[in-house]
Coordinates of C-alpha atoms in Angstrom, one line a residue:
M1 CA 12.7 37.8 228.1
P2 CA 11.0 35.7 225.6
E3 CA 7.5 34.5 226.6
R4 CA 7.2 30.8 227.2
A5 CA 4.2 29.0 225.6
V6 CA 3.0 25.8 227.1
D7 CA 3.0 22.7 224.8
E8 CA 4.9 24.8 222.3
G9 CA 8.5 24.4 221.3
R10 CA 10.9 27.2 220.4
H11 CA 14.5 27.5 219.8
G12 CA 17.3 30.1 220.3
G13 CA 18.7 32.1 217.5
T14 CA 21.3 34.7 217.2
S15 CA 20.5 38.2 218.4
G16 CA 23.2 40.1 216.2
K17 CA 26.0 39.2 218.7
A18 CA 27.1 36.4 216.4
D19 CA 27.3 39.1 213.4
L20 CA 29.5 41.2 215.8
K21 CA 31.8 38.2 216.6
A22 CA 32.0 37.1 213.1
S23 CA 32.9 40.5 211.8
K24 CA 35.8 40.4 214.3
G25 CA 37.1 37.3 212.9
G26 CA 37.9 35.6 216.3
A27 CA 38.3 31.9 216.8
R28 CA 35.1 31.8 218.8
A29 CA 33.2 33.5 216.0
Q30 CA 34.5 31.0 213.6
R31 CA 33.2 28.1 215.7
E32 CA 30.0 29.7 216.1
T33 CA 29.3 30.1 212.3
A34 CA 27.7 27.4 210.1
S35 CA 29.9 24.8 208.7
K36 CA 30.0 24.0 204.9
D37 CA 28.0 20.8 205.3
G38 CA 25.0 22.8 206.3
A39 CA 25.3 22.4 210.1
R40 CA 24.2 25.2 212.5
P41 CA 26.0 26.9 215.0
V42 CA 25.6 25.5 218.9
S43 CA 23.8 28.7 219.8
E44 CA 21.0 28.0 217.0
T45 CA 20.4 24.5 218.2
Q46 CA 19.1 25.4 221.5
H47 CA 15.5 23.9 221.9
E48 CA 13.2 24.5 224.7
T49 CA 9.8 22.5 225.1
A50 CA 7.2 23.0 228.1
K51 CA 4.4 20.8 229.1
L52 CA 1.9 20.9 231.9
M53 CA 1.9 17.5 233.7
M54 CA -1.6 16.1 234.1
P55 CA -3.2 13.1 235.7
Q56 CA -3.0 10.8 232.6
H57 CA 0.8 11.2 232.9
A58 CA 1.1 9.9 236.2
N59 CA 1.2 6.5 237.9
G60 CA -1.5 5.2 240.0
L61 CA 0.4 5.3 243.3
R62 CA -0.8 6.6 246.5
I63 CA 1.5 9.5 245.8
P64 CA 1.3 9.7 242.0
S65 CA 4.4 10.7 240.1
V66 CA 4.9 11.2 236.1
F67 CA 5.8 7.8 234.5
G68 CA 9.8 8.0 233.7
G69 CA 8.7 6.9 230.1
V70 CA 6.7 10.1 229.6
I71 CA 9.6 12.2 230.7
M72 CA 12.0 10.2 228.4
R73 CA 9.9 10.5 225.4
M74 CA 9.6 14.2 225.9
V75 CA 13.4 14.6 226.3
D76 CA 14.1 12.5 223.2
R77 CA 11.8 14.7 221.1
C78 CA 13.5 17.9 222.3
A79 CA 17.0 16.6 221.9
A80 CA 16.2 15.3 218.4
L81 CA 15.2 18.7 217.3
S82 CA 18.6 20.1 218.5
A83 CA 20.5 17.2 216.8
L84 CA 18.5 17.8 213.3
R85 CA 19.3 21.5 213.7
R86 CA 23.0 20.9 214.2
A87 CA 23.5 18.4 211.6
G88 CA 21.6 20.4 209.3
G89 CA 19.5 17.5 208.0
P90 CA 18.4 14.1 209.2
A91 CA 20.1 12.2 212.1
T92 CA 20.0 8.9 213.8
T93 CA 20.4 7.8 217.4
P94 CA 23.2 5.1 218.0
S95 CA 23.3 5.4 221.9
S96 CA 22.0 7.1 225.0
D97 CA 24.6 7.4 227.8
R98 CA 22.3 8.1 230.7
I99 CA 19.3 9.3 232.2
L100 CA 19.5 10.7 235.6
F101 CA 16.1 10.9 237.6
K102 CA 17.0 13.4 240.5
E103 CA 13.5 13.7 242.0
P104 CA 9.9 12.9 241.2
I105 CA 7.6 15.1 239.2
R106 CA 4.1 15.2 240.3
G107 CA 1.1 16.1 238.4
G108 CA 0.3 19.7 237.9
K109 CA 3.9 20.8 237.6
L110 CA 5.2 22.6 234.6
V111 CA 8.1 20.8 232.9
V112 CA 10.4 22.4 230.8
H113 CA 13.0 20.5 228.6
R114 CA 16.1 22.3 227.1
S115 CA 18.5 20.7 224.9
R116 CA 21.5 21.9 222.7
G117 CA 23.6 20.3 219.9
V118 CA 27.3 19.8 220.7
V119 CA 29.7 18.5 217.9
V120 CA 32.1 15.8 219.1
G121 CA 34.6 14.8 216.3
T122 CA 33.6 14.9 212.8
T123 CA 30.7 12.2 212.4
S124 CA 28.9 12.3 215.9
L125 CA 27.0 14.7 217.9
V126 CA 26.3 14.7 221.6
V127 CA 23.0 16.5 222.7
P128 CA 22.8 17.0 226.7
A129 CA 19.0 17.7 227.8
T130 CA 18.0 19.1 231.3
V131 CA 14.5 18.7 232.8
T132 CA 13.3 21.3 235.1
R133 CA 9.9 21.2 237.0
T134 CA 8.2 24.3 237.9
N135 CA 5.6 24.5 240.8
T136 CA 2.7 26.5 238.8
A137 CA 1.5 28.1 242.0
S138 CA 4.8 29.7 243.5
G139 CA 6.8 29.7 240.0
N140 CA 9.7 28.0 241.6
P141 CA 11.9 25.8 239.1
R142 CA 13.8 23.0 240.4
H143 CA 16.3 20.7 238.3
A144 CA 14.7 17.4 238.0
H145 CA 16.4 15.1 235.3
E146 CA 19.2 15.0 232.8
R147 CA 20.1 13.1 229.9
V148 CA 22.6 12.7 227.2
R149 CA 21.9 11.4 223.7
H150 CA 24.3 10.7 220.8
Y151 CA 23.3 11.2 217.3
Q152 CA 24.8 10.5 213.9
P153 CA 24.0 12.8 210.8
L154 CA 22.7 10.7 207.9

């Protein structure tokens, strides 16, 4: 399993399996290969970013939790990288469907954002992103938030 670096982004790549699929010539292999316009396959658009939540990220309530805007900004950056990879160049955000805050994130938690670019139609991308929070002492991850972003390649 690859190591996870705090405050560092990383993306998934092909590990030789895509080459094997491509050599077999199956329909899935054709979907996984890059398109003629420079777009990458979905497997190469996966991105993961991890960040430790500190007191400056939290509100000033009696039981502080991380500001929703902090989480939204971090998710948007992660999703944008997936969209840029999938589009093979610049992309813009025409809309965002939703963001679902399932539970609060407290300071001292490791927050991991994951996204991947999914093609819809011929001119737009949908990028689902998930957020998990991990207790740094126990190492137990919990699903905390999700967001769906739409992008258009330029």
